[in-house]
Amino acid sequence: MGYSLVSQRLAREAITITKRLTRQQSRELTREQLLRSAAELFAEQGVNGTSVEQIVERAGYTRGAFYGNFKGKHELVLALLEQRTRHELEEVQAMSRRAGSYDEMIEHLRSWHVERDRNLAGWLALRTELWLYGLRDSPELLPVLADLERRSRTALAQGLEQGFAARGVTTPAPVELLALIVHALDDGLSIQRVLSPAGSSTDTVVDVVELLMRSWTALAGTGPAQPSDTQPSENLEKNP
């Protein structure tokens, strides 16, 4: 009886809160719930394996609510890509603002990876599905995907520049290239983490970044390469 009364009270409070929402707030809430349901289903059974009916059923809405927010599944995929990228960028930028030093930034990054690891398989499955959808079915999405990736690398590049500045050295190569390397390693190590969790840990990505930073810092301090190091083919021709 007590549980029933509590449930009724919570239901009445939920209805009251819903009534207080403005039309715009209600629309935003509906849109958010549709995106969340779509993300879950895409990760579970793929973009092409998911129908609009399944999305609205899981979200608890009607087809009318769906088409009141999106022209179709294609537009929803675009919105989901933008939302996920923006959310990740905001998290990284927030870490940068909170960090008073590069070492603090590394610690914040470790905590971020621990949090992401709790749903790493689902995150990776969703990201892969969205990429496959662009590659297989919607080539016009590829420039959008490329732009989102560029924005992620830009955030990484800013973090790397902070690290080199803290060490008092200049980057040994264009920072955009170094950010691309870190971004690609993060992707690859995430896959390995999901496939072989016993062979890695939540600290693996950050440990690799720190190793690269130490190597790159040492390389930055050695100065320009000598001619003999930059022209191995000529040396081989002279000394067969």
PDB file of N, CA, C and O in Angstrom, residues 23-98:
ATOM      1  N   ARG A  23       6.239  25.118 -24.185  1.00  0.00           N
ATOM      2  CA  ARG A  23       6.179  24.344 -25.419  1.00  0.00           C
ATOM      3  C   ARG A  23       7.591  24.018 -25.913  1.00  0.00           C
ATOM      4  O   ARG A  23       7.861  22.897 -26.337  1.00  0.00           O
ATOM      5  N   GLN A  24       8.502  24.994 -25.844  1.00  0.00           N
ATOM      6  CA  GLN A  24       9.869  24.776 -26.308  1.00  0.00           C
ATOM      7  C   GLN A  24      10.593  23.765 -25.429  1.00  0.00           C
ATOM      8  O   GLN A  24      11.311  22.897 -25.920  1.00  0.00           O
ATOM      9  N   GLN A  25      10.412  23.862 -24.114  1.00  0.00           N
ATOM     10  CA  GLN A  25      11.052  22.912 -23.205  1.00  0.00           C
ATOM     11  C   GLN A  25      10.537  21.495 -23.441  1.00  0.00           C
ATOM     12  O   GLN A  25      11.308  20.530 -23.405  1.00  0.00           O
ATOM     13  N   SER A  26       9.231  21.375 -23.671  1.00  0.00           N
ATOM     14  CA  SER A  26       8.649  20.062 -23.933  1.00  0.00           C
ATOM     15  C   SER A  26       9.204  19.477 -25.228  1.00  0.00           C
ATOM     16  O   SER A  26       9.501  18.276 -25.297  1.00  0.00           O
ATOM     17  N   ARG A  27       9.352  20.318 -26.235  1.00  0.00           N
ATOM     18  CA  ARG A  27       9.891  19.862 -27.515  1.00  0.00           C
ATOM     19  C   ARG A  27      11.335  19.393 -27.353  1.00  0.00           C
ATOM     20  O   ARG A  27      11.732  18.361 -27.894  1.00  0.00           O
ATOM     21  N   GLU A  28      12.126  20.161 -26.585  1.00  0.00           N
ATOM     22  CA  GLU A  28      13.527  19.797 -26.367  1.00  0.00           C
ATOM     23  C   GLU A  28      13.643  18.492 -25.591  1.00  0.00           C
ATOM     24  O   GLU A  28      14.530  17.670 -25.869  1.00  0.00           O
ATOM     25  N   LEU A  29      12.753  18.302 -24.614  1.00  0.00           N
ATOM     26  CA  LEU A  29      12.760  17.059 -23.845  1.00  0.00           C
ATOM     27  C   LEU A  29      12.418  15.874 -24.740  1.00  0.00           C
ATOM     28  O   LEU A  29      13.067  14.818 -24.669  1.00  0.00           O
ATOM     29  N   THR A  30      11.418  16.024 -25.585  1.00  0.00           N
ATOM     30  CA  THR A  30      11.034  14.959 -26.518  1.00  0.00           C
ATOM     31  C   THR A  30      12.182  14.628 -27.456  1.00  0.00           C
ATOM     32  O   THR A  30      12.504  13.450 -27.685  1.00  0.00           O
ATOM     33  N   ARG A  31      12.812  15.662 -27.988  1.00  0.00           N
ATOM     34  CA  ARG A  31      13.930  15.469 -28.912  1.00  0.00           C
ATOM     35  C   ARG A  31      15.081  14.725 -28.229  1.00  0.00           C
ATOM     36  O   ARG A  31      15.657  13.798 -28.797  1.00  0.00           O
ATOM     37  N   GLU A  32      15.381  15.102 -26.994  1.00  0.00           N
ATOM     38  CA  GLU A  32      16.471  14.463 -26.250  1.00  0.00           C
ATOM     39  C   GLU A  32      16.175  12.990 -26.006  1.00  0.00           C
ATOM     40  O   GLU A  32      17.048  12.130 -26.150  1.00  0.00           O
ATOM     41  N   GLN A  33      14.945  12.678 -25.651  1.00  0.00           N
ATOM     42  CA  GLN A  33      14.583  11.285 -25.381  1.00  0.00           C
ATOM     43  C   GLN A  33      14.595  10.442 -26.657  1.00  0.00           C
ATOM     44  O   GLN A  33      14.962   9.264 -26.626  1.00  0.00           O
ATOM     45  N   LEU A  34      14.200  11.032 -27.764  1.00  0.00           N
ATOM     46  CA  LEU A  34      14.262  10.323 -29.040  1.00  0.00           C
ATOM     47  C   LEU A  34      15.710  10.039 -29.431  1.00  0.00           C
ATOM     48  O   LEU A  34      16.037   8.937 -29.899  1.00  0.00           O
ATOM     49  N   LEU A  35      16.578  11.012 -29.223  1.00  0.00           N
ATOM     50  CA  LEU A  35      17.997  10.818 -29.538  1.00  0.00           C
ATOM     51  C   LEU A  35      18.611   9.743 -28.640  1.00  0.00           C
ATOM     52  O   LEU A  35      19.398   8.910 -29.102  1.00  0.00           O
ATOM     53  N   ARG A  36      18.243   9.744 -27.379  1.00  0.00           N
ATOM     54  CA  ARG A  36      18.790   8.749 -26.456  1.00  0.00           C
ATOM     55  C   ARG A  36      18.336   7.346 -26.852  1.00  0.00           C
ATOM     56  O   ARG A  36      19.135   6.401 -26.865  1.00  0.00           O
ATOM     57  N   SER A  37      17.069   7.206 -27.180  1.00  0.00           N
ATOM     58  CA  SER A  37      16.549   5.897 -27.587  1.00  0.00           C
ATOM     59  C   SER A  37      17.203   5.430 -28.882  1.00  0.00           C
ATOM     60  O   SER A  37      17.549   4.250 -29.028  1.00  0.00           O
ATOM     61  N   ALA A  38      17.365   6.353 -29.826  1.00  0.00           N
ATOM     62  CA  ALA A  38      18.009   5.999 -31.096  1.00  0.00           C
ATOM     63  C   ALA A  38      19.439   5.557 -30.861  1.00  0.00           C
ATOM     64  O   ALA A  38      19.905   4.576 -31.467  1.00  0.00           O
ATOM     65  N   ALA A  39      20.170   6.254 -30.001  1.00  0.00           N
ATOM     66  CA  ALA A  39      21.555   5.895 -29.717  1.00  0.00           C
ATOM     67  C   ALA A  39      21.645   4.477 -29.154  1.00  0.00           C
ATOM     68  O   ALA A  39      22.518   3.685 -29.545  1.00  0.00           O
ATOM     69  N   GLU A  40      20.755   4.138 -28.241  1.00  0.00           N
ATOM     70  CA  GLU A  40      20.752   2.792 -27.661  1.00  0.00           C
ATOM     71  C   GLU A  40      20.479   1.734 -28.724  1.00  0.00           C
ATOM     72  O   GLU A  40      21.170   0.706 -28.792  1.00  0.00           O
ATOM     73  N   LEU A  41      19.480   1.985 -29.553  1.00  0.00           N
ATOM     74  CA  LEU A  41      19.107   1.010 -30.582  1.00  0.00           C
ATOM     75  C   LEU A  41      20.168   0.887 -31.663  1.00  0.00           C
ATOM     76  O   LEU A  41      20.457  -0.212 -32.142  1.00  0.00           O
ATOM     77  N   PHE A  42      20.769   2.002 -32.066  1.00  0.00           N
ATOM     78  CA  PHE A  42      21.834   1.958 -33.076  1.00  0.00           C
ATOM     79  C   PHE A  42      23.002   1.119 -32.577  1.00  0.00           C
ATOM     80  O   PHE A  42      23.601   0.353 -33.336  1.00  0.00           O
ATOM     81  N   ALA A  43      23.352   1.277 -31.307  1.00  0.00           N
ATOM     82  CA  ALA A  43      24.462   0.505 -30.736  1.00  0.00           C
ATOM     83  C   ALA A  43      24.115  -0.972 -30.653  1.00  0.00           C
ATOM     84  O   ALA A  43      24.971  -1.837 -30.825  1.00  0.00           O
ATOM     85  N   GLU A  44      22.852  -1.273 -30.399  1.00  0.00           N
ATOM     86  CA  GLU A  44      22.422  -2.668 -30.231  1.00  0.00           C
ATOM     87  C   GLU A  44      22.245  -3.394 -31.562  1.00  0.00           C
ATOM     88  O   GLU A  44      22.630  -4.569 -31.683  1.00  0.00           O
ATOM     89  N   GLN A  45      21.652  -2.721 -32.558  1.00  0.00           N
ATOM     90  CA  GLN A  45      21.295  -3.442 -33.781  1.00  0.00           C
ATOM     91  C   GLN A  45      21.602  -2.691 -35.075  1.00  0.00           C
ATOM     92  O   GLN A  45      21.199  -3.114 -36.150  1.00  0.00           O
ATOM     93  N   GLY A  46      22.348  -1.608 -34.966  1.00  0.00           N
ATOM     94  CA  GLY A  46      22.766  -0.892 -36.165  1.00  0.00           C
ATOM     95  C   GLY A  46      21.763   0.146 -36.614  1.00  0.00           C
ATOM     96  O   GLY A  46      20.582   0.077 -36.275  1.00  0.00           O
ATOM     97  N   VAL A  47      22.247   1.099 -37.413  1.00  0.00           N
ATOM     98  CA  VAL A  47      21.368   2.148 -37.915  1.00  0.00           C
ATOM     99  C   VAL A  47      20.335   1.565 -38.872  1.00  0.00           C
ATOM    100  O   VAL A  47      19.138   1.826 -38.764  1.00  0.00           O
ATOM    101  N   ASN A  48      20.795   0.772 -39.833  1.00  0.00           N
ATOM    102  CA  ASN A  48      19.870   0.205 -40.817  1.00  0.00           C
ATOM    103  C   ASN A  48      18.932  -0.831 -40.210  1.00  0.00           C
ATOM    104  O   ASN A  48      17.859  -1.100 -40.751  1.00  0.00           O
ATOM    105  N   GLY A  49      19.332  -1.406 -39.101  1.00  0.00           N
ATOM    106  CA  GLY A  49      18.481  -2.402 -38.452  1.00  0.00           C
ATOM    107  C   GLY A  49      17.468  -1.799 -37.505  1.00  0.00           C
ATOM    108  O   GLY A  49      16.706  -2.534 -36.864  1.00  0.00           O
ATOM    109  N   THR A  50      17.464  -0.488 -37.399  1.00  0.00           N
ATOM    110  CA  THR A  50      16.555   0.194 -36.479  1.00  0.00           C
ATOM    111  C   THR A  50      15.524   1.001 -37.264  1.00  0.00           C
ATOM    112  O   THR A  50      15.876   1.756 -38.177  1.00  0.00           O
ATOM    113  N   SER A  51      14.267   0.854 -36.915  1.00  0.00           N
ATOM    114  CA  SER A  51      13.193   1.587 -37.593  1.00  0.00           C
ATOM    115  C   SER A  51      12.736   2.764 -36.738  1.00  0.00           C
ATOM    116  O   SER A  51      12.974   2.815 -35.525  1.00  0.00           O
ATOM    117  N   VAL A  52      12.045   3.687 -37.382  1.00  0.00           N
ATOM    118  CA  VAL A  52      11.472   4.819 -36.659  1.00  0.00           C
ATOM    119  C   VAL A  52      10.490   4.314 -35.604  1.00  0.00           C
ATOM    120  O   VAL A  52      10.412   4.835 -34.489  1.00  0.00           O
ATOM    121  N   GLU A  53       9.723   3.277 -35.963  1.00  0.00           N
ATOM    122  CA  GLU A  53       8.749   2.720 -35.025  1.00  0.00           C
ATOM    123  C   GLU A  53       9.429   2.218 -33.749  1.00  0.00           C
ATOM    124  O   GLU A  53       8.916   2.400 -32.636  1.00  0.00           O
ATOM    125  N   GLN A  54      10.566   1.575 -33.896  1.00  0.00           N
ATOM    126  CA  GLN A  54      11.285   1.075 -32.727  1.00  0.00           C
ATOM    127  C   GLN A  54      11.801   2.222 -31.861  1.00  0.00           C
ATOM    128  O   GLN A  54      11.792   2.143 -30.631  1.00  0.00           O
ATOM    129  N   ILE A  55      12.257   3.288 -32.515  1.00  0.00           N
ATOM    130  CA  ILE A  55      12.782   4.437 -31.770  1.00  0.00           C
ATOM    131  C   ILE A  55      11.680   5.084 -30.939  1.00  0.00           C
ATOM    132  O   ILE A  55      11.857   5.357 -29.743  1.00  0.00           O
ATOM    133  N   VAL A  56      10.529   5.327 -31.564  1.00  0.00           N
ATOM    134  CA  VAL A  56       9.453   6.005 -30.821  1.00  0.00           C
ATOM    135  C   VAL A  56       8.855   5.096 -29.748  1.00  0.00           C
ATOM    136  O   VAL A  56       8.436   5.564 -28.691  1.00  0.00           O
ATOM    137  N   GLU A  57       8.846   3.791 -30.024  1.00  0.00           N
ATOM    138  CA  GLU A  57       8.310   2.863 -29.028  1.00  0.00           C
ATOM    139  C   GLU A  57       9.179   2.862 -27.778  1.00  0.00           C
ATOM    140  O   GLU A  57       8.676   2.907 -26.658  1.00  0.00           O
ATOM    141  N   ARG A  58      10.508   2.824 -27.963  1.00  0.00           N
ATOM    142  CA  ARG A  58      11.393   2.818 -26.799  1.00  0.00           C
ATOM    143  C   ARG A  58      11.325   4.145 -26.050  1.00  0.00           C
ATOM    144  O   ARG A  58      11.414   4.180 -24.817  1.00  0.00           O
ATOM    145  N   ALA A  59      11.187   5.234 -26.791  1.00  0.00           N
ATOM    146  CA  ALA A  59      11.140   6.550 -26.158  1.00  0.00           C
ATOM    147  C   ALA A  59       9.783   6.839 -25.528  1.00  0.00           C
ATOM    148  O   ALA A  59       9.658   7.744 -24.694  1.00  0.00           O
ATOM    149  N   GLY A  60       8.758   6.075 -25.928  1.00  0.00           N
ATOM    150  CA  GLY A  60       7.427   6.291 -25.379  1.00  0.00           C
ATOM    151  C   GLY A  60       6.657   7.394 -26.061  1.00  0.00           C
ATOM    152  O   GLY A  60       5.820   8.064 -25.441  1.00  0.00           O
ATOM    153  N   TYR A  61       6.940   7.584 -27.369  1.00  0.00           N
ATOM    154  CA  TYR A  61       6.248   8.628 -28.126  1.00  0.00           C
ATOM    155  C   TYR A  61       5.582   8.023 -29.356  1.00  0.00           C
ATOM    156  O   TYR A  61       5.605   6.814 -29.569  1.00  0.00           O
ATOM    157  N   THR A  62       4.985   8.897 -30.170  1.00  0.00           N
ATOM    158  CA  THR A  62       4.316   8.476 -31.395  1.00  0.00           C
ATOM    159  C   THR A  62       5.158   8.886 -32.606  1.00  0.00           C
ATOM    160  O   THR A  62       6.112   9.670 -32.487  1.00  0.00           O
ATOM    161  N   ARG A  63       4.791   8.359 -33.764  1.00  0.00           N
ATOM    162  CA  ARG A  63       5.474   8.765 -34.997  1.00  0.00           C
ATOM    163  C   ARG A  63       5.326  10.270 -35.231  1.00  0.00           C
ATOM    164  O   ARG A  63       6.227  10.923 -35.761  1.00  0.00           O
ATOM    165  N   GLY A  64       4.188  10.813 -34.823  1.00  0.00           N
ATOM    166  CA  GLY A  64       3.979  12.251 -34.978  1.00  0.00           C
ATOM    167  C   GLY A  64       5.006  13.049 -34.197  1.00  0.00           C
ATOM    168  O   GLY A  64       5.497  14.086 -34.676  1.00  0.00           O
ATOM    169  N   ALA A  65       5.338  12.582 -32.986  1.00  0.00           N
ATOM    170  CA  ALA A  65       6.359  13.265 -32.175  1.00  0.00           C
ATOM    171  C   ALA A  65       7.719  13.189 -32.852  1.00  0.00           C
ATOM    172  O   ALA A  65       8.494  14.151 -32.836  1.00  0.00           O
ATOM    173  N   PHE A  66       8.001  12.042 -33.473  1.00  0.00           N
ATOM    174  CA  PHE A  66       9.276  11.889 -34.166  1.00  0.00           C
ATOM    175  C   PHE A  66       9.371  12.878 -35.323  1.00  0.00           C
ATOM    176  O   PHE A  66      10.344  13.630 -35.434  1.00  0.00           O
ATOM    177  N   TYR A  67       8.369  12.877 -36.184  1.00  0.00           N
ATOM    178  CA  TYR A  67       8.420  13.725 -37.379  1.00  0.00           C
ATOM    179  C   TYR A  67       8.175  15.199 -37.055  1.00  0.00           C
ATOM    180  O   TYR A  67       8.392  16.068 -37.897  1.00  0.00           O
ATOM    181  N   GLY A  68       7.781  15.469 -35.827  1.00  0.00           N
ATOM    182  CA  GLY A  68       7.712  16.850 -35.390  1.00  0.00           C
ATOM    183  C   GLY A  68       9.077  17.390 -35.025  1.00  0.00           C
ATOM    184  O   GLY A  68       9.264  18.608 -34.877  1.00  0.00           O
ATOM    185  N   ASN A  69      10.069  16.479 -34.869  1.00  0.00           N
ATOM    186  CA  ASN A  69      11.431  16.878 -34.509  1.00  0.00           C
ATOM    187  C   ASN A  69      12.452  16.589 -35.602  1.00  0.00           C
ATOM    188  O   ASN A  69      13.469  17.285 -35.701  1.00  0.00           O
ATOM    189  N   PHE A  70      12.185  15.559 -36.406  1.00  0.00           N
ATOM    190  CA  PHE A  70      13.131  15.162 -37.452  1.00  0.00           C
ATOM    191  C   PHE A  70      12.377  14.856 -38.745  1.00  0.00           C
ATOM    192  O   PHE A  70      11.277  14.294 -38.707  1.00  0.00           O
ATOM    193  N   LYS A  71      12.982  15.195 -39.870  1.00  0.00           N
ATOM    194  CA  LYS A  71      12.366  14.884 -41.159  1.00  0.00           C
ATOM    195  C   LYS A  71      12.417  13.389 -41.444  1.00  0.00           C
ATOM    196  O   LYS A  71      11.599  12.870 -42.200  1.00  0.00           O
ATOM    197  N   GLY A  72      13.381  12.708 -40.856  1.00  0.00           N
ATOM    198  CA  GLY A  72      13.530  11.274 -41.054  1.00  0.00           C
ATOM    199  C   GLY A  72      14.712  10.773 -40.257  1.00  0.00           C
ATOM    200  O   GLY A  72      15.359  11.522 -39.512  1.00  0.00           O
ATOM    201  N   LYS A  73      15.014   9.489 -40.397  1.00  0.00           N
ATOM    202  CA  LYS A  73      16.109   8.894 -39.636  1.00  0.00           C
ATOM    203  C   LYS A  73      17.451   9.503 -40.011  1.00  0.00           C
ATOM    204  O   LYS A  73      18.346   9.643 -39.165  1.00  0.00           O
ATOM    205  N   HIS A  74      17.593   9.888 -41.273  1.00  0.00           N
ATOM    206  CA  HIS A  74      18.839  10.492 -41.727  1.00  0.00           C
ATOM    207  C   HIS A  74      19.146  11.770 -40.946  1.00  0.00           C
ATOM    208  O   HIS A  74      20.277  11.999 -40.501  1.00  0.00           O
ATOM    209  N   GLU A  75      18.140  12.599 -40.769  1.00  0.00           N
ATOM    210  CA  GLU A  75      18.338  13.854 -40.030  1.00  0.00           C
ATOM    211  C   GLU A  75      18.630  13.562 -38.564  1.00  0.00           C
ATOM    212  O   GLU A  75      19.415  14.261 -37.923  1.00  0.00           O
ATOM    213  N   LEU A  76      18.024  12.517 -38.024  1.00  0.00           N
ATOM    214  CA  LEU A  76      18.298  12.131 -36.639  1.00  0.00           C
ATOM    215  C   LEU A  76      19.758  11.703 -36.487  1.00  0.00           C
ATOM    216  O   LEU A  76      20.406  12.039 -35.492  1.00  0.00           O
ATOM    217  N   VAL A  77      20.277  10.959 -37.458  1.00  0.00           N
ATOM    218  CA  VAL A  77      21.683  10.539 -37.408  1.00  0.00           C
ATOM    219  C   VAL A  77      22.598  11.758 -37.366  1.00  0.00           C
ATOM    220  O   VAL A  77      23.554  11.814 -36.584  1.00  0.00           O
ATOM    221  N   LEU A  78      22.314  12.755 -38.197  1.00  0.00           N
ATOM    222  CA  LEU A  78      23.100  13.986 -38.200  1.00  0.00           C
ATOM    223  C   LEU A  78      23.054  14.670 -36.829  1.00  0.00           C
ATOM    224  O   LEU A  78      24.083  15.110 -36.305  1.00  0.00           O
ATOM    225  N   ALA A  79      21.858  14.752 -36.259  1.00  0.00           N
ATOM    226  CA  ALA A  79      21.699  15.401 -34.960  1.00  0.00           C
ATOM    227  C   ALA A  79      22.443  14.636 -33.876  1.00  0.00           C
ATOM    228  O   ALA A  79      23.046  15.232 -32.972  1.00  0.00           O
ATOM    229  N   LEU A  80      22.426  13.314 -33.959  1.00  0.00           N
ATOM    230  CA  LEU A  80      23.106  12.491 -32.970  1.00  0.00           C
ATOM    231  C   LEU A  80      24.620  12.656 -33.071  1.00  0.00           C
ATOM    232  O   LEU A  80      25.319  12.752 -32.047  1.00  0.00           O
ATOM    233  N   LEU A  81      25.131  12.698 -34.292  1.00  0.00           N
ATOM    234  CA  LEU A  81      26.564  12.929 -34.491  1.00  0.00           C
ATOM    235  C   LEU A  81      26.992  14.261 -33.885  1.00  0.00           C
ATOM    236  O   LEU A  81      28.000  14.352 -33.181  1.00  0.00           O
ATOM    237  N   GLU A  82      26.224  15.292 -34.172  1.00  0.00           N
ATOM    238  CA  GLU A  82      26.547  16.620 -33.659  1.00  0.00           C
ATOM    239  C   GLU A  82      26.471  16.652 -32.134  1.00  0.00           C
ATOM    240  O   GLU A  82      27.348  17.210 -31.463  1.00  0.00           O
ATOM    241  N   GLN A  83      25.442  16.034 -31.583  1.00  0.00           N
ATOM    242  CA  GLN A  83      25.270  16.030 -30.129  1.00  0.00           C
ATOM    243  C   GLN A  83      26.426  15.326 -29.431  1.00  0.00           C
ATOM    244  O   GLN A  83      26.991  15.845 -28.452  1.00  0.00           O
ATOM    245  N   ARG A  84      26.783  14.140 -29.934  1.00  0.00           N
ATOM    246  CA  ARG A  84      27.837  13.357 -29.284  1.00  0.00           C
ATOM    247  C   ARG A  84      29.189  14.060 -29.371  1.00  0.00           C
ATOM    248  O   ARG A  84      29.960  14.077 -28.418  1.00  0.00           O
ATOM    249  N   THR A  85      29.490  14.640 -30.526  1.00  0.00           N
ATOM    250  CA  THR A  85      30.761  15.337 -30.690  1.00  0.00           C
ATOM    251  C   THR A  85      30.811  16.572 -29.801  1.00  0.00           C
ATOM    252  O   THR A  85      31.820  16.834 -29.135  1.00  0.00           O
ATOM    253  N   ARG A  86      29.725  17.338 -29.786  1.00  0.00           N
ATOM    254  CA  ARG A  86      29.686  18.549 -28.966  1.00  0.00           C
ATOM    255  C   ARG A  86      29.841  18.200 -27.488  1.00  0.00           C
ATOM    256  O   ARG A  86      30.579  18.873 -26.744  1.00  0.00           O
ATOM    257  N   HIS A  87      29.177  17.129 -27.062  1.00  0.00           N
ATOM    258  CA  HIS A  87      29.251  16.717 -25.655  1.00  0.00           C
ATOM    259  C   HIS A  87      30.687  16.346 -25.282  1.00  0.00           C
ATOM    260  O   HIS A  87      31.187  16.750 -24.226  1.00  0.00           O
ATOM    261  N   GLU A  88      31.351  15.593 -26.143  1.00  0.00           N
ATOM    262  CA  GLU A  88      32.721  15.178 -25.854  1.00  0.00           C
ATOM    263  C   GLU A  88      33.666  16.380 -25.841  1.00  0.00           C
ATOM    264  O   GLU A  88      34.547  16.489 -24.972  1.00  0.00           O
ATOM    265  N   LEU A  89      33.489  17.294 -26.788  1.00  0.00           N
ATOM    266  CA  LEU A  89      34.330  18.484 -26.827  1.00  0.00           C
ATOM    267  C   LEU A  89      34.128  19.337 -25.575  1.00  0.00           C
ATOM    268  O   LEU A  89      35.094  19.862 -25.011  1.00  0.00           O
ATOM    269  N   GLU A  90      32.894  19.480 -25.147  1.00  0.00           N
ATOM    270  CA  GLU A  90      32.608  20.272 -23.950  1.00  0.00           C
ATOM    271  C   GLU A  90      33.277  19.659 -22.724  1.00  0.00           C
ATOM    272  O   GLU A  90      33.785  20.382 -21.857  1.00  0.00           O
ATOM    273  N   GLU A  91      33.295  18.320 -22.656  1.00  0.00           N
ATOM    274  CA  GLU A  91      33.940  17.658 -21.524  1.00  0.00           C
ATOM    275  C   GLU A  91      35.444  17.909 -21.532  1.00  0.00           C
ATOM    276  O   GLU A  91      36.041  18.202 -20.484  1.00  0.00           O
ATOM    277  N   VAL A  92      36.065  17.802 -22.700  1.00  0.00           N
ATOM    278  CA  VAL A  92      37.510  18.025 -22.803  1.00  0.00           C
ATOM    279  C   VAL A  92      37.851  19.479 -22.478  1.00  0.00           C
ATOM    280  O   VAL A  92      38.817  19.768 -21.759  1.00  0.00           O
ATOM    281  N   GLN A  93      37.063  20.414 -23.000  1.00  0.00           N
ATOM    282  CA  GLN A  93      37.315  21.829 -22.738  1.00  0.00           C
ATOM    283  C   GLN A  93      37.116  22.167 -21.265  1.00  0.00           C
ATOM    284  O   GLN A  93      37.848  22.981 -20.705  1.00  0.00           O
ATOM    285  N   ALA A  94      36.144  21.523 -20.634  1.00  0.00           N
ATOM    286  CA  ALA A  94      35.921  21.741 -19.202  1.00  0.00           C
ATOM    287  C   ALA A  94      37.118  21.246 -18.401  1.00  0.00           C
ATOM    288  O   ALA A  94      37.527  21.874 -17.414  1.00  0.00           O
ATOM    289  N   MET A  95      37.700  20.117 -18.813  1.00  0.00           N
ATOM    290  CA  MET A  95      38.894  19.608 -18.139  1.00  0.00           C
ATOM    291  C   MET A  95      40.037  20.608 -18.253  1.00  0.00           C
ATOM    292  O   MET A  95      40.777  20.845 -17.294  1.00  0.00           O
ATOM    293  N   SER A  96      40.197  21.202 -19.418  1.00  0.00           N
ATOM    294  CA  SER A  96      41.266  22.173 -19.633  1.00  0.00           C
ATOM    295  C   SER A  96      41.084  23.399 -18.739  1.00  0.00           C
ATOM    296  O   SER A  96      42.047  23.931 -18.186  1.00  0.00           O
ATOM    297  N   ARG A  97      39.831  23.836 -18.594  1.00  0.00           N
ATOM    298  CA  ARG A  97      39.580  25.016 -17.759  1.00  0.00           C
ATOM    299  C   ARG A  97      39.843  24.723 -16.288  1.00  0.00           C
ATOM    300  O   ARG A  97      40.340  25.578 -15.548  1.00  0.00           O
ATOM    301  N   ARG A  98      39.500  23.505 -15.838  1.00  0.00           N
ATOM    302  CA  ARG A  98      39.678  23.166 -14.425  1.00  0.00           C
ATOM    303  C   ARG A  98      41.138  22.917 -14.073  1.00  0.00           C
ATOM    304  O   ARG A  98      41.544  23.098 -12.928  1.00  0.00           O
TER     305      ARG A  98
END
